[in-house]
Coordinates of C-alpha atoms and ligand atoms in Angstrom, one line a residue:
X1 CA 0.0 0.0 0.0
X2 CA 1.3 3.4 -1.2
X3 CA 2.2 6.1 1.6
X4 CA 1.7 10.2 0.8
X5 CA 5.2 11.5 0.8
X6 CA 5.6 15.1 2.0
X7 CA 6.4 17.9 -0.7
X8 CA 9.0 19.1 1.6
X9 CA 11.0 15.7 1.2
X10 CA 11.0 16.3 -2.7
X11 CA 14.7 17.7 -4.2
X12 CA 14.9 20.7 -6.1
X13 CA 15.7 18.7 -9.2
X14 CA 13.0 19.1 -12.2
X15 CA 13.1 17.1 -15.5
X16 CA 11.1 19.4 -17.4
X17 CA 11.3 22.8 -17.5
X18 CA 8.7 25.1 -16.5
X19 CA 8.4 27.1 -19.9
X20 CA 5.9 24.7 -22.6
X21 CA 3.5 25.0 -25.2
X22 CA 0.5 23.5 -22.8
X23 CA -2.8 25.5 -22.5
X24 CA -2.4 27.7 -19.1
X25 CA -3.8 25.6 -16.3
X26 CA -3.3 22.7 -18.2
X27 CA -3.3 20.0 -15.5
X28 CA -1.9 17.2 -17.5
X29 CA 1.4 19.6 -17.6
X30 CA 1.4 19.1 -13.9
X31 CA 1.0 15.3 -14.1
X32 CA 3.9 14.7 -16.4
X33 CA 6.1 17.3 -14.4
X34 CA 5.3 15.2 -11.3
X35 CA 6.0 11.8 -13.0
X36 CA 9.2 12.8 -14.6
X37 CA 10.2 14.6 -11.3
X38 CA 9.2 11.0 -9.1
X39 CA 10.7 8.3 -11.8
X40 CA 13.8 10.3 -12.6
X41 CA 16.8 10.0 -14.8
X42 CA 16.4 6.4 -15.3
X43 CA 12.9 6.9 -17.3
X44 CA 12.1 6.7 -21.0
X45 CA 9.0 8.2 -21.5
X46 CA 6.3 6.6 -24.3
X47 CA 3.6 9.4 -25.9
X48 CA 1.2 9.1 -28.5
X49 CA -0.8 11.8 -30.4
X50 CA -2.2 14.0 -27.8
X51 CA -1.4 16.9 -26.5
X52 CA 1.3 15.1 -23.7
X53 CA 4.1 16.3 -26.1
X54 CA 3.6 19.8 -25.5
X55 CA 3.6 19.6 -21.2
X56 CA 7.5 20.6 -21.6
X57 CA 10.9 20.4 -22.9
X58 CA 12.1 16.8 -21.1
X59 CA 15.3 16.0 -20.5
X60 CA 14.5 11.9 -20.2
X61 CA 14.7 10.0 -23.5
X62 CA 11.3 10.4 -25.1
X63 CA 9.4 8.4 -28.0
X64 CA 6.7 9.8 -29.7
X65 CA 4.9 7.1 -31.2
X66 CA 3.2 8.1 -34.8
X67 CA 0.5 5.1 -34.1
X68 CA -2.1 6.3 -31.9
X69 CA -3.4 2.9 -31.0
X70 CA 0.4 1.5 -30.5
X71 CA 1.4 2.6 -27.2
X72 CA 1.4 -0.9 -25.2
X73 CA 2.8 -2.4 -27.7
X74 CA 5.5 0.3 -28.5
X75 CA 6.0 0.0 -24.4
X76 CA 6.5 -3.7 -24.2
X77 CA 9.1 -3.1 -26.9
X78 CA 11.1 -1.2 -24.9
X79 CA 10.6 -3.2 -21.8
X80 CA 11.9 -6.4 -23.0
X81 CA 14.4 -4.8 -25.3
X82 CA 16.0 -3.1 -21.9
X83 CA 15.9 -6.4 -20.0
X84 CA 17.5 -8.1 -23.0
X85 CA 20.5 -5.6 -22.6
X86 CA 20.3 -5.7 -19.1
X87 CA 19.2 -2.3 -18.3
X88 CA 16.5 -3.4 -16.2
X89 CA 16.9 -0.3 -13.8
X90 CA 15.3 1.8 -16.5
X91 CA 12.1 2.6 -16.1
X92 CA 9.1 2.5 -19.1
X93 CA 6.6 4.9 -18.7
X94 CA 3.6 5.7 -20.8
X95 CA 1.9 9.6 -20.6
X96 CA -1.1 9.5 -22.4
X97 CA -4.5 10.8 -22.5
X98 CA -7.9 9.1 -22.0
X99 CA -8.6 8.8 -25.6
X100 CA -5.0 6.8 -26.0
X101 CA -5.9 4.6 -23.3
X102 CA -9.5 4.1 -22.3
X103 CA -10.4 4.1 -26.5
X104 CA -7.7 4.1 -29.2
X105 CA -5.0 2.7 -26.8
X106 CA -7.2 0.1 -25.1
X107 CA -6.4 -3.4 -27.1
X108 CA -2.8 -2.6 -26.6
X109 CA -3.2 -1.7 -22.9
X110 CA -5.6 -4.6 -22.1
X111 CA -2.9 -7.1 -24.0
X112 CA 0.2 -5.4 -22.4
X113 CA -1.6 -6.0 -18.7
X114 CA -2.8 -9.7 -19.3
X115 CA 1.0 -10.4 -20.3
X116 CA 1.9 -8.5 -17.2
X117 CA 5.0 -6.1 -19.3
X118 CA 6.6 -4.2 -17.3
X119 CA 5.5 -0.6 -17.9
X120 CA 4.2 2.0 -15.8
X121 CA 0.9 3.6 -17.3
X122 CA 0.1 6.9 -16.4
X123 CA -3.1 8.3 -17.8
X124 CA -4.3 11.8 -17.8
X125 CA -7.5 12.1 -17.7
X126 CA -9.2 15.3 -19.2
X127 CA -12.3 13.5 -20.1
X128 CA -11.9 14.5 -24.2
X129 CA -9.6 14.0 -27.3
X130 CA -8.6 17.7 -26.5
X131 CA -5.4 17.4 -28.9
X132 CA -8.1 17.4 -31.9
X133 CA -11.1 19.9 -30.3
X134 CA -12.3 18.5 -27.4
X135 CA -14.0 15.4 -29.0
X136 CA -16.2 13.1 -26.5
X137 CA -14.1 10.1 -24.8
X138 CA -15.2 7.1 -23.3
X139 CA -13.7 8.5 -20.0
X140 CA -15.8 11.9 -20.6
X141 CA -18.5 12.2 -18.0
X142 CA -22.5 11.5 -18.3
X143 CA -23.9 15.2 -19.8
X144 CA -20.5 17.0 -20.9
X145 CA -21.1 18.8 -23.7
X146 CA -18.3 18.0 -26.3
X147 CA -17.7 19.3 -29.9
X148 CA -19.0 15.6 -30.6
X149 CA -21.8 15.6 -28.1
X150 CA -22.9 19.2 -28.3
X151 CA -25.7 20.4 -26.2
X152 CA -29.0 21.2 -28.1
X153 CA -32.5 20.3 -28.9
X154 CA -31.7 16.6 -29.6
X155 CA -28.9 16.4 -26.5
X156 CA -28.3 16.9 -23.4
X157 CA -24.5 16.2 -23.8
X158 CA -22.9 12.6 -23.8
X159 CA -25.6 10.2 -23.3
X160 CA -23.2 7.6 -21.9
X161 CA -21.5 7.2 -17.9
X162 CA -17.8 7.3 -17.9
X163 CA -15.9 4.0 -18.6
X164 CA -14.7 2.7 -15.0
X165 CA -11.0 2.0 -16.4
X166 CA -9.5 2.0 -13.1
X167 CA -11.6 -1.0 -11.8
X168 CA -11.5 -2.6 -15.4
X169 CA -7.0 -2.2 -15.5
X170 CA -7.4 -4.0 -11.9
X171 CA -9.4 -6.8 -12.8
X172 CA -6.8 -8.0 -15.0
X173 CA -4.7 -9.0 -11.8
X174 CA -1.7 -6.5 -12.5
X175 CA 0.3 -5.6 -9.7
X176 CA -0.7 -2.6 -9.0
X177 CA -3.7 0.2 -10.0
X178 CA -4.2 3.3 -8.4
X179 CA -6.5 7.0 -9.1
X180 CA -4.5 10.3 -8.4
X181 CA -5.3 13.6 -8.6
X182 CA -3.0 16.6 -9.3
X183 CA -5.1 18.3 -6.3
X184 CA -3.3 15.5 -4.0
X185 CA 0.3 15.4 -4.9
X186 CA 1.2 14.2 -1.4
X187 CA -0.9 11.2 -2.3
X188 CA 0.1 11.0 -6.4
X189 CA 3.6 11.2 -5.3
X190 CA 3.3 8.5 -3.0
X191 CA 1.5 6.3 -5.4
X192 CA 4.5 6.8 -7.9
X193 CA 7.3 6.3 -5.4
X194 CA 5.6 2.9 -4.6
X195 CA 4.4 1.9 -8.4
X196 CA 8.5 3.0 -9.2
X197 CA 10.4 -0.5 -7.7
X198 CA 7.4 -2.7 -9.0
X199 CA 7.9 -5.0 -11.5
X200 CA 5.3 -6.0 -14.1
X201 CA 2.1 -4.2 -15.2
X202 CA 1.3 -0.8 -13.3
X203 CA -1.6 1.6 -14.1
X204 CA -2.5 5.1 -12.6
X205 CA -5.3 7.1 -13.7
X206 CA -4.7 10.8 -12.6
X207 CA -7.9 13.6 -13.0
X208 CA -6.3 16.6 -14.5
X209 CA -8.6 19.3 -15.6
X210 CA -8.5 20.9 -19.0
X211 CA -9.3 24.7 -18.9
X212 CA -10.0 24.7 -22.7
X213 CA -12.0 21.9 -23.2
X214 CA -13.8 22.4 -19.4
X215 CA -14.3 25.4 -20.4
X216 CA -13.1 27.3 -16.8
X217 CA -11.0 29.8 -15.5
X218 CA -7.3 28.8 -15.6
X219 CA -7.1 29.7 -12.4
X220 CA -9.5 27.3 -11.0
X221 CA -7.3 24.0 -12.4
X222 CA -6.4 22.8 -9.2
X223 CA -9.4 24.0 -7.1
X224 CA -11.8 21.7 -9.5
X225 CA -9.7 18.7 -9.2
X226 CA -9.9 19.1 -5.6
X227 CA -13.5 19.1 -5.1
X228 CA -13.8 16.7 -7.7
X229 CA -12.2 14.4 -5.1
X230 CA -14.2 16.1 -2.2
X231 CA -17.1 15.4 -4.3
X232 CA -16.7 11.9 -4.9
X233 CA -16.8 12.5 -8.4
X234 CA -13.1 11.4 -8.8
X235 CA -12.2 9.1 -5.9
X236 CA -8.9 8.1 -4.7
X237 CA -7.7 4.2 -4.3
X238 CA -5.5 2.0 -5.4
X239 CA -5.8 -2.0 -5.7
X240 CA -2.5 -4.1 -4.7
X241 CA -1.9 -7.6 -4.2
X242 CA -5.8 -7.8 -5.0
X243 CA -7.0 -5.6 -2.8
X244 CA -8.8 -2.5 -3.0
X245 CA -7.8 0.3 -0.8
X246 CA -10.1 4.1 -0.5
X247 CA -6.8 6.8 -0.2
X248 CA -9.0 9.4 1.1
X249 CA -12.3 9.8 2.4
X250 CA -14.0 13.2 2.2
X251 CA -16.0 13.9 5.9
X252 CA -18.4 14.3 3.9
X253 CA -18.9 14.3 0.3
X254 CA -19.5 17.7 -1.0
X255 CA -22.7 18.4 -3.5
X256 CA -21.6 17.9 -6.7
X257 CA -24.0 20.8 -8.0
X258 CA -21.4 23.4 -7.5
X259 CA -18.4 21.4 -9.1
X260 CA -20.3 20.8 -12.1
X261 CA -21.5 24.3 -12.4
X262 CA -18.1 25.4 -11.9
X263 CA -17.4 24.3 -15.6
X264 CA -19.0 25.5 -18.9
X265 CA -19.3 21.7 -20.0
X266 CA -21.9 21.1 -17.0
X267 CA -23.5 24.6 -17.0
X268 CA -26.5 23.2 -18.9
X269 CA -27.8 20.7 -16.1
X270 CA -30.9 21.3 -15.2
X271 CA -31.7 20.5 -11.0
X272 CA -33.4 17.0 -12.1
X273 CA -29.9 15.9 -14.1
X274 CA -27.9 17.2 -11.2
X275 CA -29.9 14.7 -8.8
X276 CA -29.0 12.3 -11.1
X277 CA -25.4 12.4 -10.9
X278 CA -25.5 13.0 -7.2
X279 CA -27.9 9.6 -7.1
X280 CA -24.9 8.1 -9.1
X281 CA -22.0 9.3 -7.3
X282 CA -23.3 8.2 -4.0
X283 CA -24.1 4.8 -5.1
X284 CA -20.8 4.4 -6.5
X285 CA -19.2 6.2 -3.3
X286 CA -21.1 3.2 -1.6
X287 CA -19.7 0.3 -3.4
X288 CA -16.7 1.8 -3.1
X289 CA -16.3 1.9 0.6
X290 CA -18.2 -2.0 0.8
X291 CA -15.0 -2.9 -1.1
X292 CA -12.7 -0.7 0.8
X293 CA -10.0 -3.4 2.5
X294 CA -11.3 -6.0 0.7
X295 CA -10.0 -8.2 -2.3
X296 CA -11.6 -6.8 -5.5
X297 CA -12.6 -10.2 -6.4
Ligands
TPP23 C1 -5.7 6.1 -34.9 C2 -5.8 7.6 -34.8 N1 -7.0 8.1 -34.6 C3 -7.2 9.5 -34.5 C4 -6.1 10.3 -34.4 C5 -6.2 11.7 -34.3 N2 -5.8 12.3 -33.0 C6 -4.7 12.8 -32.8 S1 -4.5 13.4 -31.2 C7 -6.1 12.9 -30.8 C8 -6.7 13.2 -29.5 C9 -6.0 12.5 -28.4 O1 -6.9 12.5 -27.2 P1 -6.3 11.9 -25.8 O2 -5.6 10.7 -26.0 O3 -7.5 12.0 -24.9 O4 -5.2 13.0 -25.4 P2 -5.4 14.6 -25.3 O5 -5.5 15.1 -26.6 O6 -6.7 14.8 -24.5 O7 -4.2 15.0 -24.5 C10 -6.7 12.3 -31.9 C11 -8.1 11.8 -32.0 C12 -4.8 9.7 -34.6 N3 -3.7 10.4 -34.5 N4 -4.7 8.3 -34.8
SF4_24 S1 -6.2 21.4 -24.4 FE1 -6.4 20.9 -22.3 S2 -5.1 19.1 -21.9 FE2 -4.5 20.0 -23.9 S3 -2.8 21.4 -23.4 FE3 -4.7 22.6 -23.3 S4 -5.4 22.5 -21.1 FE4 -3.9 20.9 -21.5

Protein backbone atom coordinates (compact mmCIF):
# COMPACT_ATOMS: atom_id res chain seq x y z
CA UNK A 1 0.00 0.00 0.00
CA UNK A 2 1.33 3.45 -1.23
CA UNK A 3 2.16 6.09 1.56
CA UNK A 4 1.73 10.25 0.78
CA UNK A 5 5.18 11.51 0.79
CA UNK A 6 5.62 15.07 2.00
CA UNK A 7 6.42 17.86 -0.72
CA UNK A 8 8.99 19.07 1.56
CA UNK A 9 11.02 15.67 1.21
CA UNK A 10 10.98 16.30 -2.65
CA UNK A 11 14.70 17.73 -4.19
CA UNK A 12 14.91 20.73 -6.09
CA UNK A 13 15.75 18.69 -9.25
CA UNK A 14 13.03 19.06 -12.20
CA UNK A 15 13.09 17.06 -15.53
CA UNK A 16 11.11 19.37 -17.35
CA UNK A 17 11.33 22.76 -17.54
CA UNK A 18 8.74 25.15 -16.48
CA UNK A 19 8.37 27.07 -19.88
CA UNK A 20 5.93 24.68 -22.57
CA UNK A 21 3.48 25.05 -25.24
CA UNK A 22 0.51 23.48 -22.84
CA UNK A 23 -2.83 25.54 -22.45
CA UNK A 24 -2.44 27.75 -19.05
CA UNK A 25 -3.82 25.61 -16.26
CA UNK A 26 -3.31 22.72 -18.20
CA UNK A 27 -3.31 19.97 -15.51
CA UNK A 28 -1.95 17.18 -17.51
CA UNK A 29 1.36 19.60 -17.58
CA UNK A 30 1.40 19.15 -13.90
CA UNK A 31 0.99 15.33 -14.10
CA UNK A 32 3.94 14.68 -16.38
CA UNK A 33 6.08 17.33 -14.42
CA UNK A 34 5.27 15.16 -11.26
CA UNK A 35 5.98 11.77 -13.04
CA UNK A 36 9.19 12.84 -14.59
CA UNK A 37 10.19 14.63 -11.26
CA UNK A 38 9.19 10.98 -9.08
CA UNK A 39 10.70 8.28 -11.78
CA UNK A 40 13.77 10.31 -12.57
CA UNK A 41 16.84 10.04 -14.76
CA UNK A 42 16.43 6.37 -15.33
CA UNK A 43 12.94 6.86 -17.31
CA UNK A 44 12.11 6.68 -20.98
CA UNK A 45 8.97 8.25 -21.53
CA UNK A 46 6.29 6.61 -24.28
CA UNK A 47 3.55 9.44 -25.90
CA UNK A 48 1.23 9.08 -28.47
CA UNK A 49 -0.78 11.80 -30.37
CA UNK A 50 -2.21 13.98 -27.80
CA UNK A 51 -1.43 16.94 -26.52
CA UNK A 52 1.30 15.13 -23.72
CA UNK A 53 4.05 16.34 -26.15
CA UNK A 54 3.62 19.78 -25.54
CA UNK A 55 3.56 19.61 -21.21
CA UNK A 56 7.52 20.58 -21.61
CA UNK A 57 10.87 20.37 -22.89
CA UNK A 58 12.15 16.76 -21.14
CA UNK A 59 15.35 15.98 -20.53
CA UNK A 60 14.52 11.86 -20.21
CA UNK A 61 14.70 9.97 -23.55
CA UNK A 62 11.26 10.43 -25.10
CA UNK A 63 9.44 8.36 -28.03
CA UNK A 64 6.74 9.79 -29.74
CA UNK A 65 4.87 7.12 -31.16
CA UNK A 66 3.24 8.06 -34.83
CA UNK A 67 0.48 5.13 -34.12
CA UNK A 68 -2.09 6.31 -31.92
CA UNK A 69 -3.38 2.85 -30.96
CA UNK A 70 0.39 1.46 -30.46
CA UNK A 71 1.38 2.65 -27.19
CA UNK A 72 1.39 -0.86 -25.15
CA UNK A 73 2.83 -2.43 -27.65
CA UNK A 74 5.50 0.33 -28.48
CA UNK A 75 6.04 -0.05 -24.44
CA UNK A 76 6.46 -3.72 -24.22
CA UNK A 77 9.06 -3.15 -26.87
CA UNK A 78 11.13 -1.18 -24.93
CA UNK A 79 10.57 -3.16 -21.77
CA UNK A 80 11.93 -6.43 -22.97
CA UNK A 81 14.43 -4.79 -25.28
CA UNK A 82 15.95 -3.06 -21.86
CA UNK A 83 15.94 -6.39 -20.04
CA UNK A 84 17.52 -8.06 -22.98
CA UNK A 85 20.50 -5.56 -22.56
CA UNK A 86 20.33 -5.68 -19.12
CA UNK A 87 19.23 -2.35 -18.33
CA UNK A 88 16.50 -3.38 -16.20
CA UNK A 89 16.92 -0.34 -13.82
CA UNK A 90 15.31 1.80 -16.52
CA UNK A 91 12.06 2.56 -16.11
CA UNK A 92 9.07 2.53 -19.08
CA UNK A 93 6.59 4.92 -18.73
CA UNK A 94 3.58 5.73 -20.77
CA UNK A 95 1.87 9.56 -20.63
CA UNK A 96 -1.06 9.51 -22.35
CA UNK A 97 -4.45 10.85 -22.48
CA UNK A 98 -7.93 9.14 -21.96
CA UNK A 99 -8.56 8.83 -25.56
CA UNK A 100 -5.02 6.79 -26.01
CA UNK A 101 -5.89 4.64 -23.32
CA UNK A 102 -9.50 4.09 -22.26
CA UNK A 103 -10.41 4.11 -26.55
CA UNK A 104 -7.75 4.10 -29.24
CA UNK A 105 -5.04 2.75 -26.78
CA UNK A 106 -7.20 0.05 -25.09
CA UNK A 107 -6.38 -3.43 -27.12
CA UNK A 108 -2.80 -2.61 -26.60
CA UNK A 109 -3.16 -1.75 -22.87
CA UNK A 110 -5.57 -4.62 -22.12
CA UNK A 111 -2.86 -7.08 -23.99
CA UNK A 112 0.20 -5.38 -22.44
CA UNK A 113 -1.57 -6.04 -18.68
CA UNK A 114 -2.82 -9.70 -19.27
CA UNK A 115 1.00 -10.43 -20.25
CA UNK A 116 1.88 -8.45 -17.22
CA UNK A 117 5.03 -6.15 -19.32
CA UNK A 118 6.56 -4.17 -17.32
CA UNK A 119 5.50 -0.61 -17.89
CA UNK A 120 4.22 1.97 -15.79
CA UNK A 121 0.92 3.57 -17.35
CA UNK A 122 0.15 6.92 -16.36
CA UNK A 123 -3.06 8.29 -17.78
CA UNK A 124 -4.26 11.84 -17.77
CA UNK A 125 -7.47 12.10 -17.72
CA UNK A 126 -9.15 15.26 -19.20
CA UNK A 127 -12.34 13.46 -20.12
CA UNK A 128 -11.94 14.47 -24.19
CA UNK A 129 -9.59 14.01 -27.32
CA UNK A 130 -8.58 17.68 -26.46
CA UNK A 131 -5.40 17.38 -28.89
CA UNK A 132 -8.10 17.40 -31.90
CA UNK A 133 -11.05 19.88 -30.27
CA UNK A 134 -12.29 18.45 -27.42
CA UNK A 135 -14.04 15.43 -28.99
CA UNK A 136 -16.19 13.08 -26.55
CA UNK A 137 -14.10 10.05 -24.81
CA UNK A 138 -15.25 7.06 -23.26
CA UNK A 139 -13.74 8.53 -20.01
CA UNK A 140 -15.79 11.86 -20.55
CA UNK A 141 -18.54 12.23 -18.00
CA UNK A 142 -22.51 11.49 -18.29
CA UNK A 143 -23.88 15.16 -19.79
CA UNK A 144 -20.54 17.05 -20.91
CA UNK A 145 -21.15 18.81 -23.73
CA UNK A 146 -18.32 17.99 -26.32
CA UNK A 147 -17.74 19.30 -29.92
CA UNK A 148 -19.03 15.60 -30.56
CA UNK A 149 -21.80 15.64 -28.07
CA UNK A 150 -22.86 19.19 -28.28
CA UNK A 151 -25.69 20.39 -26.22
CA UNK A 152 -29.00 21.18 -28.12
CA UNK A 153 -32.54 20.28 -28.87
CA UNK A 154 -31.73 16.60 -29.61
CA UNK A 155 -28.93 16.36 -26.54
CA UNK A 156 -28.32 16.86 -23.43
CA UNK A 157 -24.49 16.22 -23.82
CA UNK A 158 -22.87 12.57 -23.76
CA UNK A 159 -25.58 10.23 -23.29
CA UNK A 160 -23.19 7.56 -21.92
CA UNK A 161 -21.50 7.24 -17.86
CA UNK A 162 -17.77 7.31 -17.91
CA UNK A 163 -15.88 4.03 -18.57
CA UNK A 164 -14.70 2.67 -14.97
CA UNK A 165 -11.02 2.03 -16.42
CA UNK A 166 -9.49 2.03 -13.13
CA UNK A 167 -11.63 -1.01 -11.77
CA UNK A 168 -11.47 -2.65 -15.37
CA UNK A 169 -7.02 -2.25 -15.53
CA UNK A 170 -7.43 -4.03 -11.93
CA UNK A 171 -9.40 -6.82 -12.84
CA UNK A 172 -6.77 -7.96 -14.97
CA UNK A 173 -4.73 -8.98 -11.75
CA UNK A 174 -1.68 -6.50 -12.46
CA UNK A 175 0.28 -5.62 -9.71
CA UNK A 176 -0.66 -2.63 -9.04
CA UNK A 177 -3.74 0.16 -10.03
CA UNK A 178 -4.18 3.30 -8.38
CA UNK A 179 -6.47 6.98 -9.07
CA UNK A 180 -4.55 10.28 -8.40
CA UNK A 181 -5.27 13.56 -8.57
CA UNK A 182 -2.99 16.57 -9.34
CA UNK A 183 -5.08 18.34 -6.27
CA UNK A 184 -3.28 15.47 -4.02
CA UNK A 185 0.31 15.44 -4.89
CA UNK A 186 1.23 14.21 -1.44
CA UNK A 187 -0.89 11.22 -2.28
CA UNK A 188 0.08 11.04 -6.35
CA UNK A 189 3.58 11.16 -5.35
CA UNK A 190 3.32 8.49 -2.98
CA UNK A 191 1.45 6.26 -5.36
CA UNK A 192 4.52 6.83 -7.90
CA UNK A 193 7.30 6.31 -5.43
CA UNK A 194 5.55 2.87 -4.57
CA UNK A 195 4.38 1.95 -8.39
CA UNK A 196 8.47 3.02 -9.20
CA UNK A 197 10.39 -0.49 -7.74
CA UNK A 198 7.38 -2.66 -8.97
CA UNK A 199 7.94 -5.04 -11.53
CA UNK A 200 5.26 -6.00 -14.09
CA UNK A 201 2.11 -4.16 -15.16
CA UNK A 202 1.29 -0.81 -13.30
CA UNK A 203 -1.65 1.60 -14.12
CA UNK A 204 -2.48 5.06 -12.56
CA UNK A 205 -5.33 7.08 -13.74
CA UNK A 206 -4.72 10.84 -12.62
CA UNK A 207 -7.90 13.63 -12.99
CA UNK A 208 -6.32 16.56 -14.54
CA UNK A 209 -8.65 19.32 -15.60
CA UNK A 210 -8.54 20.93 -18.96
CA UNK A 211 -9.26 24.74 -18.89
CA UNK A 212 -9.95 24.72 -22.69
CA UNK A 213 -12.02 21.88 -23.23
CA UNK A 214 -13.85 22.37 -19.44
CA UNK A 215 -14.33 25.41 -20.44
CA UNK A 216 -13.10 27.34 -16.83
CA UNK A 217 -11.03 29.83 -15.52
CA UNK A 218 -7.32 28.82 -15.61
CA UNK A 219 -7.07 29.72 -12.39
CA UNK A 220 -9.46 27.30 -11.04
CA UNK A 221 -7.28 23.99 -12.39
CA UNK A 222 -6.38 22.85 -9.16
CA UNK A 223 -9.35 23.96 -7.14
CA UNK A 224 -11.76 21.72 -9.55
CA UNK A 225 -9.73 18.73 -9.20
CA UNK A 226 -9.93 19.09 -5.58
CA UNK A 227 -13.45 19.14 -5.13
CA UNK A 228 -13.83 16.70 -7.72
CA UNK A 229 -12.24 14.41 -5.14
CA UNK A 230 -14.17 16.09 -2.21
CA UNK A 231 -17.09 15.41 -4.25
CA UNK A 232 -16.72 11.86 -4.94
CA UNK A 233 -16.78 12.50 -8.42
CA UNK A 234 -13.08 11.40 -8.77
CA UNK A 235 -12.18 9.08 -5.89
CA UNK A 236 -8.94 8.11 -4.72
CA UNK A 237 -7.68 4.23 -4.29
CA UNK A 238 -5.53 1.98 -5.36
CA UNK A 239 -5.79 -1.95 -5.74
CA UNK A 240 -2.48 -4.11 -4.74
CA UNK A 241 -1.90 -7.59 -4.22
CA UNK A 242 -5.77 -7.78 -4.96
CA UNK A 243 -7.04 -5.61 -2.75
CA UNK A 244 -8.79 -2.53 -3.04
CA UNK A 245 -7.83 0.31 -0.77
CA UNK A 246 -10.13 4.11 -0.51
CA UNK A 247 -6.76 6.82 -0.23
CA UNK A 248 -9.00 9.41 1.11
CA UNK A 249 -12.27 9.78 2.44
CA UNK A 250 -13.98 13.17 2.19
CA UNK A 251 -15.95 13.92 5.93
CA UNK A 252 -18.45 14.33 3.86
CA UNK A 253 -18.86 14.32 0.30
CA UNK A 254 -19.51 17.73 -1.04
CA UNK A 255 -22.70 18.35 -3.48
CA UNK A 256 -21.62 17.86 -6.74
CA UNK A 257 -24.02 20.81 -7.99
CA UNK A 258 -21.41 23.41 -7.53
CA UNK A 259 -18.41 21.39 -9.09
CA UNK A 260 -20.30 20.77 -12.06
CA UNK A 261 -21.53 24.34 -12.43
CA UNK A 262 -18.13 25.40 -11.95
CA UNK A 263 -17.42 24.33 -15.60
CA UNK A 264 -18.96 25.45 -18.91
CA UNK A 265 -19.29 21.69 -19.95
CA UNK A 266 -21.91 21.13 -16.98
CA UNK A 267 -23.53 24.58 -17.04
CA UNK A 268 -26.52 23.19 -18.85
CA UNK A 269 -27.79 20.72 -16.14
CA UNK A 270 -30.93 21.33 -15.19
CA UNK A 271 -31.72 20.52 -10.98
CA UNK A 272 -33.35 16.96 -12.12
CA UNK A 273 -29.94 15.90 -14.06
CA UNK A 274 -27.86 17.19 -11.19
CA UNK A 275 -29.85 14.73 -8.77
CA UNK A 276 -29.01 12.31 -11.09
CA UNK A 277 -25.41 12.44 -10.93
CA UNK A 278 -25.51 13.04 -7.24
CA UNK A 279 -27.86 9.62 -7.05
CA UNK A 280 -24.93 8.07 -9.09
CA UNK A 281 -22.01 9.34 -7.27
CA UNK A 282 -23.26 8.16 -3.96
CA UNK A 283 -24.06 4.83 -5.08
CA UNK A 284 -20.84 4.39 -6.49
CA UNK A 285 -19.20 6.24 -3.34
CA UNK A 286 -21.07 3.23 -1.60
CA UNK A 287 -19.72 0.29 -3.43
CA UNK A 288 -16.66 1.82 -3.09
CA UNK A 289 -16.35 1.86 0.58
CA UNK A 290 -18.23 -1.98 0.82
CA UNK A 291 -14.98 -2.94 -1.13
CA UNK A 292 -12.70 -0.74 0.81
CA UNK A 293 -10.04 -3.36 2.51
CA UNK A 294 -11.27 -5.99 0.71
CA UNK A 295 -10.02 -8.17 -2.34
CA UNK A 296 -11.64 -6.82 -5.54
CA UNK A 297 -12.58 -10.21 -6.44
C1 LIG B 1 -5.72 6.08 -34.90
C2 LIG B 1 -5.82 7.57 -34.75
N1 LIG B 1 -7.04 8.12 -34.62
C3 LIG B 1 -7.16 9.45 -34.47
C4 LIG B 1 -6.05 10.26 -34.44
C5 LIG B 1 -6.20 11.75 -34.30
N2 LIG B 1 -5.84 12.26 -33.01
C6 LIG B 1 -4.65 12.81 -32.75
S1 LIG B 1 -4.52 13.44 -31.22
C7 LIG B 1 -6.09 12.94 -30.84
C8 LIG B 1 -6.69 13.23 -29.48
C9 LIG B 1 -6.02 12.52 -28.36
O1 LIG B 1 -6.86 12.46 -27.22
P1 LIG B 1 -6.33 11.94 -25.83
O2 LIG B 1 -5.62 10.65 -25.97
O3 LIG B 1 -7.48 11.95 -24.88
O4 LIG B 1 -5.24 13.00 -25.39
P2 LIG B 1 -5.43 14.60 -25.26
O5 LIG B 1 -5.45 15.13 -26.64
O6 LIG B 1 -6.69 14.84 -24.53
O7 LIG B 1 -4.21 15.02 -24.52
C10 LIG B 1 -6.69 12.32 -31.92
C11 LIG B 1 -8.07 11.78 -31.96
C12 LIG B 1 -4.79 9.66 -34.59
N3 LIG B 1 -3.65 10.36 -34.54
N4 LIG B 1 -4.69 8.30 -34.75
S1 LIG C 1 -6.22 21.40 -24.43
FE1 LIG C 1 -6.41 20.88 -22.26
S2 LIG C 1 -5.10 19.06 -21.94
FE2 LIG C 1 -4.51 20.03 -23.91
S3 LIG C 1 -2.79 21.39 -23.39
FE3 LIG C 1 -4.69 22.62 -23.31
S4 LIG C 1 -5.36 22.51 -21.15
FE4 LIG C 1 -3.85 20.87 -21.47
Amino acid sequence: MSKPVPLSRLDAKEFISPANSACQGCAGSMVARIVAKIIGKEMVRQEVACCGPAFGNIQQPVFYGEIFEGAGAMMTGFARAFKRADREDIRVVGIIGDGGTSDIGFQGLSAAAERNEDMLWICYDNEAYMNTGGQRSSATSKYASTTTTPVGELSRGKAEKKKPLPLIVALHDVPYTATASVAFPEDFIGKLAYAKPIRGFRFIQVSAPCPTGWRFDPRYSARIAKDMVESGLWPLYEVYDGTLKISYKPKELKPVKDVLHGQGRFRHLTDDEVDEVQGYVFRQWERLVEKDGAPLL
